[in-house]
PDB file of C-alpha atoms and ligand atoms in Angstrom:
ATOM      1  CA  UNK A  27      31.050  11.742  -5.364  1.00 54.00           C
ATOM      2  CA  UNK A  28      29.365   9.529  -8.116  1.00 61.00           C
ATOM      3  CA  UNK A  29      30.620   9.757 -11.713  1.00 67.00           C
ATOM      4  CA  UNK A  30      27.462   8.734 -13.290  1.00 72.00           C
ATOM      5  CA  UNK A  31      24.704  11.147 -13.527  1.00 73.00           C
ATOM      6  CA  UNK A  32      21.479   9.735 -11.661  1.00 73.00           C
ATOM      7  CA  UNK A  33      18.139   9.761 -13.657  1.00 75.00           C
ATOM      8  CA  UNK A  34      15.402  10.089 -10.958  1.00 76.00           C
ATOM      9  CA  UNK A  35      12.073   8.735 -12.276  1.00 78.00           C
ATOM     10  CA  UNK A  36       9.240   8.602  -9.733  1.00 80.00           C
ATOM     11  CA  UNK A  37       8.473   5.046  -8.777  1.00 82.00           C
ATOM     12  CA  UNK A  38       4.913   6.588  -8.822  1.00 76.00           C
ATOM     13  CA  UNK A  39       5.174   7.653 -12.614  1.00 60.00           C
ATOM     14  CA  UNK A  40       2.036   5.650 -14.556  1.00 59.00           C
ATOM     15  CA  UNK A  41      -0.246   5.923 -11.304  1.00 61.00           C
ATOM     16  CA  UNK A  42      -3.157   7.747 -11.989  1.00 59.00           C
ATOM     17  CA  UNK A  43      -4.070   9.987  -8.636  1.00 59.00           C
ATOM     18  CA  UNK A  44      -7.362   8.153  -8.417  1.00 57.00           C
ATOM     19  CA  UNK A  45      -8.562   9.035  -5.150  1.00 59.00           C
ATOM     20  CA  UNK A  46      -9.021  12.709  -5.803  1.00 57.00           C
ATOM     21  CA  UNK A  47     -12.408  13.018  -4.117  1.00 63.00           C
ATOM     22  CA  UNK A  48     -11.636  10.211  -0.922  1.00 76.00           C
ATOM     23  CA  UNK A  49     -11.662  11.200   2.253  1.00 87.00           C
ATOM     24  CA  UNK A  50      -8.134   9.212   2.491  1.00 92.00           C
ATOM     25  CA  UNK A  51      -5.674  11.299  -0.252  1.00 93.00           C
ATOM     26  CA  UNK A  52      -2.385   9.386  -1.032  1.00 93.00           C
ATOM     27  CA  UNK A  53      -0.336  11.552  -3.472  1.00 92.00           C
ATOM     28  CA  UNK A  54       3.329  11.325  -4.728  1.00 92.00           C
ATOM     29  CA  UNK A  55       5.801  14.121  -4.230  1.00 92.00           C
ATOM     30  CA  UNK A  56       7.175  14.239  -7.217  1.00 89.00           C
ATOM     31  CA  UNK A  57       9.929  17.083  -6.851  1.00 90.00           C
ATOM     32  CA  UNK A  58      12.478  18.015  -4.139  1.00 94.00           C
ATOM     33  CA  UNK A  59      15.381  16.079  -2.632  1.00 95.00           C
ATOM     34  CA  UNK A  60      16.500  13.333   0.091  1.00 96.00           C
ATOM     35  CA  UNK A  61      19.844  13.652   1.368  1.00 97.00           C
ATOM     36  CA  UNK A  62      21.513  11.410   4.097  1.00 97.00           C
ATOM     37  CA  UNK A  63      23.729  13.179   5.990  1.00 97.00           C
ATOM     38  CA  UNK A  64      26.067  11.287   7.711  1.00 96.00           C
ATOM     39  CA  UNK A  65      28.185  12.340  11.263  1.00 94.00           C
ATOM     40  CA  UNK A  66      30.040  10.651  13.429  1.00 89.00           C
ATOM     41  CA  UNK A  67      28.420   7.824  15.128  1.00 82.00           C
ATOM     42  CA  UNK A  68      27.861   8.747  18.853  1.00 84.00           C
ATOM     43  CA  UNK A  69      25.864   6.794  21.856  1.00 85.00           C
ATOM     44  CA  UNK A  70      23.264   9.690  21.839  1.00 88.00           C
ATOM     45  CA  UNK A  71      21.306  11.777  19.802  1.00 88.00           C
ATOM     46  CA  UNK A  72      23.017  15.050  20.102  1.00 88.00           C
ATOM     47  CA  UNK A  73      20.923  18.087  19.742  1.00 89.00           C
ATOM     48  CA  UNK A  74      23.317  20.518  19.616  1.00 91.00           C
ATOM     49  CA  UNK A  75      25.466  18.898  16.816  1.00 92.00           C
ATOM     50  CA  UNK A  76      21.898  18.965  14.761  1.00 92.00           C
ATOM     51  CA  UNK A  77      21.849  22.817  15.210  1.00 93.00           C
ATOM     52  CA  UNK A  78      25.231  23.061  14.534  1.00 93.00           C
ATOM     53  CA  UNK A  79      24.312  21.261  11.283  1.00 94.00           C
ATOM     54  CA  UNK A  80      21.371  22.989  10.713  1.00 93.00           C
ATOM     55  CA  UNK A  81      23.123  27.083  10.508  1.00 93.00           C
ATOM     56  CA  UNK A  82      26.342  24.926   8.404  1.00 93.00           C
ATOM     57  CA  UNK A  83      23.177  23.907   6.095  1.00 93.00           C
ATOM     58  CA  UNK A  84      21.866  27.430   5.935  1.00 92.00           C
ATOM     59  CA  UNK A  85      25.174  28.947   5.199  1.00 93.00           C
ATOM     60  CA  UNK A  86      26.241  26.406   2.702  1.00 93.00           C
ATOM     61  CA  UNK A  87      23.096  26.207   0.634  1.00 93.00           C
ATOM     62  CA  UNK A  88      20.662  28.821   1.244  1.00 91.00           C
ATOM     63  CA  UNK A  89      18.994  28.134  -2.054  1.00 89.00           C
ATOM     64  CA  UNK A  90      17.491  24.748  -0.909  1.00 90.00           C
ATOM     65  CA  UNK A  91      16.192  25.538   2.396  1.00 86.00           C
ATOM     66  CA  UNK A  92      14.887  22.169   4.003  1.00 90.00           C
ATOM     67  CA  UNK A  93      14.909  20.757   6.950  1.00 93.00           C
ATOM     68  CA  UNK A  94      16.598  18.000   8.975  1.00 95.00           C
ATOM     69  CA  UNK A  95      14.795  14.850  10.582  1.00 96.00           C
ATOM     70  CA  UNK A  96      16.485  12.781  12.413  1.00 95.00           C
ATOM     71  CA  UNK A  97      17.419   9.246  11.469  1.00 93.00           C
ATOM     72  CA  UNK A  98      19.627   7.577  14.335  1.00 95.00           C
ATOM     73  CA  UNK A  99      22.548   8.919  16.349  1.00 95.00           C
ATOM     74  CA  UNK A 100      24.530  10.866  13.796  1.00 94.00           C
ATOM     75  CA  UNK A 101      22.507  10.347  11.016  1.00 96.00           C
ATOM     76  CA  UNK A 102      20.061  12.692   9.119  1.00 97.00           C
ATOM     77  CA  UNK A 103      17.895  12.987   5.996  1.00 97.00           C
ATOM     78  CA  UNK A 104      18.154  16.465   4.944  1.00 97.00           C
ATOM     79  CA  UNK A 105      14.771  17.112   2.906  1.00 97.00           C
ATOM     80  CA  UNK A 106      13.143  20.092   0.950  1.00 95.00           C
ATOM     81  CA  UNK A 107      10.851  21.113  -1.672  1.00 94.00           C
ATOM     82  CA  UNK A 108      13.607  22.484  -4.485  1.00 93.00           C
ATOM     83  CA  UNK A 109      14.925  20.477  -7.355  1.00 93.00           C
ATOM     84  CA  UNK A 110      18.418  20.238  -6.913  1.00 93.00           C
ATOM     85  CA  UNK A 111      21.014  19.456  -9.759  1.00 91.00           C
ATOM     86  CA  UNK A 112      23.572  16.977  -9.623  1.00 90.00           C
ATOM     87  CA  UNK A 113      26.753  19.981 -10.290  1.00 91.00           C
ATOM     88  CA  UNK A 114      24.883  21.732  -7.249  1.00 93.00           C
ATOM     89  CA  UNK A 115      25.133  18.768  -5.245  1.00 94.00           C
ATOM     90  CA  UNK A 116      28.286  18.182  -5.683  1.00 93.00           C
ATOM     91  CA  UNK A 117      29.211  21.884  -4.091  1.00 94.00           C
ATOM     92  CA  UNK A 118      27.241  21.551  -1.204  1.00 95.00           C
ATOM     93  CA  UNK A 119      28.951  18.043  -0.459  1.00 94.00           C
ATOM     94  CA  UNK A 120      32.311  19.498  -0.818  1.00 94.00           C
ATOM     95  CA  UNK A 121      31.589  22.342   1.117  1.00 94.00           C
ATOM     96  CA  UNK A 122      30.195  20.648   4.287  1.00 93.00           C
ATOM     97  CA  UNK A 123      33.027  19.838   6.679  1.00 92.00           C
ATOM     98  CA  UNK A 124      34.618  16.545   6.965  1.00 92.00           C
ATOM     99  CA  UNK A 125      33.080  14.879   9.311  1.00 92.00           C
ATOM    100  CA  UNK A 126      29.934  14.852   7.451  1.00 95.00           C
ATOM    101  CA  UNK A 127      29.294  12.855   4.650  1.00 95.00           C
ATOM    102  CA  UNK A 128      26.163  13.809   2.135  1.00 96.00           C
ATOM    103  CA  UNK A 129      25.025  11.285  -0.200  1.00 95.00           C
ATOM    104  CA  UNK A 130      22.233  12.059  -2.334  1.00 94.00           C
ATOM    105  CA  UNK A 131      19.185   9.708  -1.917  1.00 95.00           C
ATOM    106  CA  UNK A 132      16.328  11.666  -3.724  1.00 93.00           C
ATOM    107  CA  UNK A 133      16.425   8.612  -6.506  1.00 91.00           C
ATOM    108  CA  UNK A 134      16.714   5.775  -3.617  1.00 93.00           C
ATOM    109  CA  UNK A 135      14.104   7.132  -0.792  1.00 95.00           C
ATOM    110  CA  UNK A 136      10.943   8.331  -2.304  1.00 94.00           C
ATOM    111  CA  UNK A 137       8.379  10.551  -0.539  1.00 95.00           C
ATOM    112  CA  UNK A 138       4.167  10.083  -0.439  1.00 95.00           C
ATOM    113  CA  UNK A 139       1.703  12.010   1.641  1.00 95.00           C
ATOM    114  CA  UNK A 140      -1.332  10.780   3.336  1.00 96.00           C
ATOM    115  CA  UNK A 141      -3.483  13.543   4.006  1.00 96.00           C
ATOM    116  CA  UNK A 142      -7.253  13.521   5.400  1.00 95.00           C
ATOM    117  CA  UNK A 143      -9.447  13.736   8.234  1.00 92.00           C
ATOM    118  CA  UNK A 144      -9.178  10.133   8.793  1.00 94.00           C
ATOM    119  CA  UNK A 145      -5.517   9.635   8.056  1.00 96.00           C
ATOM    120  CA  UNK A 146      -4.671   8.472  12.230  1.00 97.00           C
ATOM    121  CA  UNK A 147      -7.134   5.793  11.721  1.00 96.00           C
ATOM    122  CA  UNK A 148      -5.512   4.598   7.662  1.00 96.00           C
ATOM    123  CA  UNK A 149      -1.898   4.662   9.618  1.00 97.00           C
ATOM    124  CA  UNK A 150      -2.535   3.132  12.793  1.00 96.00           C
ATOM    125  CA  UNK A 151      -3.101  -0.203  11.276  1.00 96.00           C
ATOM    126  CA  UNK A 152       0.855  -0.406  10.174  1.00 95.00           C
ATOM    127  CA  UNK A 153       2.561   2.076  11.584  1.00 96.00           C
ATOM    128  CA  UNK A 154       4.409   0.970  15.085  1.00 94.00           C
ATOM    129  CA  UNK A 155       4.391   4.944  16.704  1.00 95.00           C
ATOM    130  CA  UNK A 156       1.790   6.113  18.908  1.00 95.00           C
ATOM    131  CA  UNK A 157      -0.035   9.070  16.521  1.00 96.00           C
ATOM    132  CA  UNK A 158      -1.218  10.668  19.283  1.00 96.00           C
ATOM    133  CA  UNK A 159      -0.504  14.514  18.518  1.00 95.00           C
ATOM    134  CA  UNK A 160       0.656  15.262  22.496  1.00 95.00           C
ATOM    135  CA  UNK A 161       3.070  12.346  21.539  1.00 95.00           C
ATOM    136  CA  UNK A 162       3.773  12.374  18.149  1.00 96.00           C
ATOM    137  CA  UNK A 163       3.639  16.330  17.086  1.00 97.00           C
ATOM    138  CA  UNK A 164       3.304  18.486  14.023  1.00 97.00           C
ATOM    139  CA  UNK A 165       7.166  18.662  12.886  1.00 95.00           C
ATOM    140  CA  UNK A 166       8.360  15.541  13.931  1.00 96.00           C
ATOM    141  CA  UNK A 167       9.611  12.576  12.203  1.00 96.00           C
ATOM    142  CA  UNK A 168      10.238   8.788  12.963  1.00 97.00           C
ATOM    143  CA  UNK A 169      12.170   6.141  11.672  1.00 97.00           C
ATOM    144  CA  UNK A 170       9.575   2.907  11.551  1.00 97.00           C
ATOM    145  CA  UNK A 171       7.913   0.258   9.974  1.00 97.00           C
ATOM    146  CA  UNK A 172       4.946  -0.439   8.196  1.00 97.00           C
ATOM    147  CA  UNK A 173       3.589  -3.658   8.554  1.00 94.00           C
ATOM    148  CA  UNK A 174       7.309  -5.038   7.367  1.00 94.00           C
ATOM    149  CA  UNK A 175       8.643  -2.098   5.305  1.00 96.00           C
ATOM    150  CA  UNK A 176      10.751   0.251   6.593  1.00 96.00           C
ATOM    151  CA  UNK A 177      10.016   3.925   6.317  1.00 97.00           C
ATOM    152  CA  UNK A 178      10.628   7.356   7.917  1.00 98.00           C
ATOM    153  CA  UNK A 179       7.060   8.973   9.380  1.00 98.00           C
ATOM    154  CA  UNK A 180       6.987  13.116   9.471  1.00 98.00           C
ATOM    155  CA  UNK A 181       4.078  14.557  11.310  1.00 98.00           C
ATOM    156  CA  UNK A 182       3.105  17.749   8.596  1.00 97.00           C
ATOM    157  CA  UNK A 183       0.149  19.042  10.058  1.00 97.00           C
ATOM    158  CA  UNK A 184      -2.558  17.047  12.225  1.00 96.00           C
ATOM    159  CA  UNK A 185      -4.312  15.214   9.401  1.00 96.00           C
ATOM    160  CA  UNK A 186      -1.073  14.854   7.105  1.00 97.00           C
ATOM    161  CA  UNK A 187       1.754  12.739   7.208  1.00 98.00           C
ATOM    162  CA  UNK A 188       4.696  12.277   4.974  1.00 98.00           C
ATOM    163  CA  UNK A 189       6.089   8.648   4.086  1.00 98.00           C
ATOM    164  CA  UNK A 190      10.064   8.586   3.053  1.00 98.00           C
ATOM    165  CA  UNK A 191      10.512   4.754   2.039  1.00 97.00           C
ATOM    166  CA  UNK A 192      12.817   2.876  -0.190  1.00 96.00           C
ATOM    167  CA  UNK A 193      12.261   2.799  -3.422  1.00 94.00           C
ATOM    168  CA  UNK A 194      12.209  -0.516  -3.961  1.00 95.00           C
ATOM    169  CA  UNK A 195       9.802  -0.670  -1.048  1.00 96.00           C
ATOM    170  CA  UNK A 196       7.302   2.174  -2.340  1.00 95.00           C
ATOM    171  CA  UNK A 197       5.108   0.242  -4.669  1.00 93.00           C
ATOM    172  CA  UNK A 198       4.371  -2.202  -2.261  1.00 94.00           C
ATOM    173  CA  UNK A 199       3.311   0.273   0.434  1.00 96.00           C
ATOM    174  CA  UNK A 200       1.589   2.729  -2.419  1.00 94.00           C
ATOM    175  CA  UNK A 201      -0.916  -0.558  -2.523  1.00 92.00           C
ATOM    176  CA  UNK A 202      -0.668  -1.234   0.930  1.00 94.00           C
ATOM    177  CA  UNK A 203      -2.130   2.245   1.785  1.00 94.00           C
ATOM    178  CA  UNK A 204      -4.487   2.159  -0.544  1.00 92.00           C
ATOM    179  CA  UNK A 205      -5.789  -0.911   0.869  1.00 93.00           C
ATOM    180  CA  UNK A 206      -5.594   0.701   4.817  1.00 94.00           C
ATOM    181  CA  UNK A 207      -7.504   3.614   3.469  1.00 94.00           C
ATOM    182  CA  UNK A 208     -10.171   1.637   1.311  1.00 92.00           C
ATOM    183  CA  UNK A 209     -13.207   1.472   4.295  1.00 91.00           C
ATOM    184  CA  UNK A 210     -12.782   5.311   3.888  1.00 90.00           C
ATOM    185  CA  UNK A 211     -12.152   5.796   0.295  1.00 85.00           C
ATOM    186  CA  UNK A 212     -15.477   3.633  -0.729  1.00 73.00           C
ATOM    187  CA  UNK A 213     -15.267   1.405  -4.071  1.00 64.00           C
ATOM    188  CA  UNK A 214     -15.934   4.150  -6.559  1.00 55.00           C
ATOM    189  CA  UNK A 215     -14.093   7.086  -4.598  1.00 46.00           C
TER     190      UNK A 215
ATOM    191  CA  UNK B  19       1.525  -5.729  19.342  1.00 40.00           C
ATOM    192  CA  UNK B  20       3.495  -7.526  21.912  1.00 61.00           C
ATOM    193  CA  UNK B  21       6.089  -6.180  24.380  1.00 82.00           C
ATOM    194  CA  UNK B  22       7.197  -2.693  23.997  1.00 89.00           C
ATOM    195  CA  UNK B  23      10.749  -1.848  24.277  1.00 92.00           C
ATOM    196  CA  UNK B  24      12.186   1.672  25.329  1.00 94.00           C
ATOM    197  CA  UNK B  25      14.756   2.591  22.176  1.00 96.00           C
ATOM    198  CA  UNK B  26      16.884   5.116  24.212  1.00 95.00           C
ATOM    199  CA  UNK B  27      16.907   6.932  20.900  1.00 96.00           C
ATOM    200  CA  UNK B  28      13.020   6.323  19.593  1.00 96.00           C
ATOM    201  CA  UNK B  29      11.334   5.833  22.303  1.00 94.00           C
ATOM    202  CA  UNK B  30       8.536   3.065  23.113  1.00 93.00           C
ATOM    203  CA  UNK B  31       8.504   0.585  19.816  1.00 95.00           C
ATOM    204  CA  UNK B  32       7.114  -2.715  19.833  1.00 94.00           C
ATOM    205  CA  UNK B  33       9.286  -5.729  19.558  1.00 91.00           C
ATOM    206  CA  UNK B  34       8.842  -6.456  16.059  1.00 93.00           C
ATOM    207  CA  UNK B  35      11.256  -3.261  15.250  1.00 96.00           C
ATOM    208  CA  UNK B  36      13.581  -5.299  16.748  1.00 96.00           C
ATOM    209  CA  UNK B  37      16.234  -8.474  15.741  1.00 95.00           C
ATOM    210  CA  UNK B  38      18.017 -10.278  18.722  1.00 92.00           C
ATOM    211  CA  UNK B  39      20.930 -11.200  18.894  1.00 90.00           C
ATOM    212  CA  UNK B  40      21.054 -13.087  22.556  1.00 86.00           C
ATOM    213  CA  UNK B  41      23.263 -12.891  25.407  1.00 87.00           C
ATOM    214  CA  UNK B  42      25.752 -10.517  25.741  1.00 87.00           C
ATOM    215  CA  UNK B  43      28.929 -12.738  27.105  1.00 79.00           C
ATOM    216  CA  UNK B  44      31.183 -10.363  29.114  1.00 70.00           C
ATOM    217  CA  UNK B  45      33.375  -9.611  30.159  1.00 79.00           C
ATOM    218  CA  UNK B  46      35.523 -10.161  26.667  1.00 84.00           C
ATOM    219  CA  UNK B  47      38.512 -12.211  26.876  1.00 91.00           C
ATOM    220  CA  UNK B  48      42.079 -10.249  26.456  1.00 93.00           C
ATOM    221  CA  UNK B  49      42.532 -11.109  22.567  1.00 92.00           C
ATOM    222  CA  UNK B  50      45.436 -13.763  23.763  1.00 94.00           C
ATOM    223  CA  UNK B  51      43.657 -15.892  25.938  1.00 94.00           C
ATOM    224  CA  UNK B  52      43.360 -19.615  25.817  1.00 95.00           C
ATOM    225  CA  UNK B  53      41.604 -21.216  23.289  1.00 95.00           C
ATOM    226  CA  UNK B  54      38.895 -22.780  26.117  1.00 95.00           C
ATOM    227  CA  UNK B  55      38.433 -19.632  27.072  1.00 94.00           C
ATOM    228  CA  UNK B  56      37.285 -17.626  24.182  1.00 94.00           C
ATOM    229  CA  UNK B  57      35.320 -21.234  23.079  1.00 94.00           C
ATOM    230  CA  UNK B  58      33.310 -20.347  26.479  1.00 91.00           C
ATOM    231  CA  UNK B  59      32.752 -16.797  24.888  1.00 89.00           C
ATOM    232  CA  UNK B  60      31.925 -17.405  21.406  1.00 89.00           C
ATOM    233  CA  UNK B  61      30.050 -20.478  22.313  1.00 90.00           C
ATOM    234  CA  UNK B  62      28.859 -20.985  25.080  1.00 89.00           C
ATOM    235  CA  UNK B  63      25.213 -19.925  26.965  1.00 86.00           C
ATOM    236  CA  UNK B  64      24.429 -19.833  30.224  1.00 84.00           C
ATOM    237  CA  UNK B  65      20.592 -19.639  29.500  1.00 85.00           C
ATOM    238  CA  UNK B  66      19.973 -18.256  33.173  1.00 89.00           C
ATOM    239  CA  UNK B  67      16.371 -18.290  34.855  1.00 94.00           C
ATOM    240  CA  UNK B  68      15.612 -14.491  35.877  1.00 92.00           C
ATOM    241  CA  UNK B  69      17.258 -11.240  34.342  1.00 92.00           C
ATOM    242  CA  UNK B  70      19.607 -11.615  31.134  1.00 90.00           C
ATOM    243  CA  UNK B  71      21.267  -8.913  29.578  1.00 91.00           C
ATOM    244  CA  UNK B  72      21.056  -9.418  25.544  1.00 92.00           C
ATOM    245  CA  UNK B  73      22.055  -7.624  22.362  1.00 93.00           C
ATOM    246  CA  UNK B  74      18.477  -6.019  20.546  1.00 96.00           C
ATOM    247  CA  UNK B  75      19.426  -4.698  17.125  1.00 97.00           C
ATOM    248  CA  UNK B  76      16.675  -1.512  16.583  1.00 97.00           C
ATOM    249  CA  UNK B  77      16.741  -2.780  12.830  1.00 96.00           C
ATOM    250  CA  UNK B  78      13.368  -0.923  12.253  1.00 96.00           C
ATOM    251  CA  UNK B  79      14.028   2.480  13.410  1.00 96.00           C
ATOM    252  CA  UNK B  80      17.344   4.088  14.334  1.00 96.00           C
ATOM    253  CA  UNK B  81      19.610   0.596  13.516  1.00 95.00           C
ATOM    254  CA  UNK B  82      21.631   0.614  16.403  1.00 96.00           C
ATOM    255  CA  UNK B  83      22.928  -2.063  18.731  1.00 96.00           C
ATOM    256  CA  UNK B  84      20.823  -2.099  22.209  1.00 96.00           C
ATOM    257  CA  UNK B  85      21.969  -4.002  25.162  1.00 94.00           C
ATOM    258  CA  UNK B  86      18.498  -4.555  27.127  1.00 93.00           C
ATOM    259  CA  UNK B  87      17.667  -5.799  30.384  1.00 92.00           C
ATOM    260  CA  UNK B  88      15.136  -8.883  30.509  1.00 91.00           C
ATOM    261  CA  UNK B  89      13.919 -11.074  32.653  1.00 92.00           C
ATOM    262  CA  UNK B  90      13.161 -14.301  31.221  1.00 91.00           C
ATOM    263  CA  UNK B  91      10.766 -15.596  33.265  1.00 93.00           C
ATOM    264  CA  UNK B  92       8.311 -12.232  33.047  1.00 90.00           C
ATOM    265  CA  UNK B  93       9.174 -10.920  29.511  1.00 86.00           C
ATOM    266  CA  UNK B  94       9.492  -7.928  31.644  1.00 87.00           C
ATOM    267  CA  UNK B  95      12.067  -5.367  29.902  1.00 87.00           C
ATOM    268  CA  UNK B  96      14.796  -3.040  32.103  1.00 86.00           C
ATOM    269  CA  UNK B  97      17.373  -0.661  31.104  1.00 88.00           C
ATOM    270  CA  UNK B  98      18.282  -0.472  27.662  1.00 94.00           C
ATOM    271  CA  UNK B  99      21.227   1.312  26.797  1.00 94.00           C
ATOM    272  CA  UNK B 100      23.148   2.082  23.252  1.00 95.00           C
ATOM    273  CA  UNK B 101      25.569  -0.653  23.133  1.00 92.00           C
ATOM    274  CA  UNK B 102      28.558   1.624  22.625  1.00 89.00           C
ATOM    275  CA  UNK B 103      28.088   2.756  26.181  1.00 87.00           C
ATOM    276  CA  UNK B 104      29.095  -0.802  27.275  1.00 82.00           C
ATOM    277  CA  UNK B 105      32.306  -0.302  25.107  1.00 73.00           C
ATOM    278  CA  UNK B 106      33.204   3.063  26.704  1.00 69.00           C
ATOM    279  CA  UNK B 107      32.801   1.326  30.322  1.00 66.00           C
ATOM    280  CA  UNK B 108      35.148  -1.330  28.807  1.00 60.00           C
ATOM    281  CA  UNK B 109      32.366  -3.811  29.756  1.00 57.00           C
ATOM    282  CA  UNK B 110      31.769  -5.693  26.505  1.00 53.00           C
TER     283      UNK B 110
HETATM  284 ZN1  LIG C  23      15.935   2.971  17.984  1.00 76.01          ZN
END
């Protein structure tokens, strides 16, 4: 547990959401939370053990609902749509058992969404998954790159996609979309 | 895109999700063996014509150690397995 409070400012903040009327919409989520949820490192990714996670999660913090996507063997991000304070935090971390580890990344992975009729066409040019919906399906996530930065891919519906990507990482690729989704977006768009 | 390469735990990625390492030198020496000997492990490559087992690191997607089949003369890629399996089998 940290013993500084964390200020989380959206890397986003002095972008104005220009593209309103594009057919390409790139938009900030500005609220909500990123937790990594560590487990113990196994040769597999273990279904069962996520389930088992998931009704822990339910019973622990029914307030912040969520869901889990899977990072690696082990490993989660544990993501949802409620502000969560640091004191709250701090409870569910000490109440998950002990072979799970929760560290609180909602300041260090920062979400965007790519929504639009054309949005398979903006991410195929970086992203190294097959979009395909029979492939890649409404609910699912993947950890992958664009172009060269990193970033975790969640299917929300068939034209809209969640981005989770480094902070450090996220104005970079904020620009980088815009520039994949500019044949759609026209100049003045 | 070039090759693809089967993550066990992401599925088909292309190859530029990937770092390599190179050969995987088995089987490891017993921690006291001779000096030559763990010189030939550390060191040493056999650079073979044909299939070569080598470490892939999936540093773009899950970040786990791979062990992957590959022949060197057709690019072509075989099993690839979680490298802690090898450990477990006692074989790295
Ligand atoms: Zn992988």
């Amino acid at each position: 547990m940290r013993d500084f409070p964390l200020n989380n400012v959206s890397p986003f903040a002095t972008m104005p959401d220009g593209q309103a009327h594009g057919a390409i919409h790139i938009a900030p989520v500005r609220t909500g939370f990123v937790f990594h949820v560590l487990g113990q490192a196994t040769g597999t990714i273990d279904q069962t053990r996520q389930q088992q996670l998931q009704k822990m999660m339910d019973a622990i913090a029914p307030d912040l609902g969520g869901e889990l996507r899977v990072l690696s063997p082990g490993q989660w991000f544990w993501v949802g749509e409620n502000d969560v304070s640091q004191g709250r935090f701090g409870e569910i971390a000490g109440q998950l058992p002990g072979e799970f580890a929760l560290s609180d990344q909602t300041h260090g992975r920062v979400r965007l969404r790519v929504t639009g009729a054309r949005v398979c066409d903006v991410l195929a040019k970086g992203v190294m998954i097959d979009l395909d919906e029979g492939i890649f399906g409404v609910g699912q996530s993947a950890m992958t790159q664009i172009g060269h930065i990193g970033a975790m891919v969640t299917r929300l519906d068939r034209d809209s996609f969640e981005i989770t990507v480094l902070r450090s990482f996220a104005d970079s690729l904020w620009h980088e979309l815009h520039h994949m989704a500019a044949e759609f977006n026209g100049p003045h768009s | 895109m070039s090759s693809l390469v089967k993550c066990p735990h992401c599925g088909l990625r292309p190859r530029e999700e990937f770092t390599i390492r190179g050969e995987v030198p088995t089987p490891r020496p017993a921690a006291g063996a001779d000096e030559s000997v763990w010189f030939d492990h550390v060191y040493l490559r056999d650079n073979p014509r044909g299939q070569h087992r080598e470490y892939w690191h999936h540093s773009g997607g899950c970040r786990r150690w791979l062990v992957l089949d590959r022949n060197t003369v057709t690019h072509e890629t075989g099993d690839v397995v979680d490298a802690s399996t090898l450990k477990s089998e006692g074989r790295a």
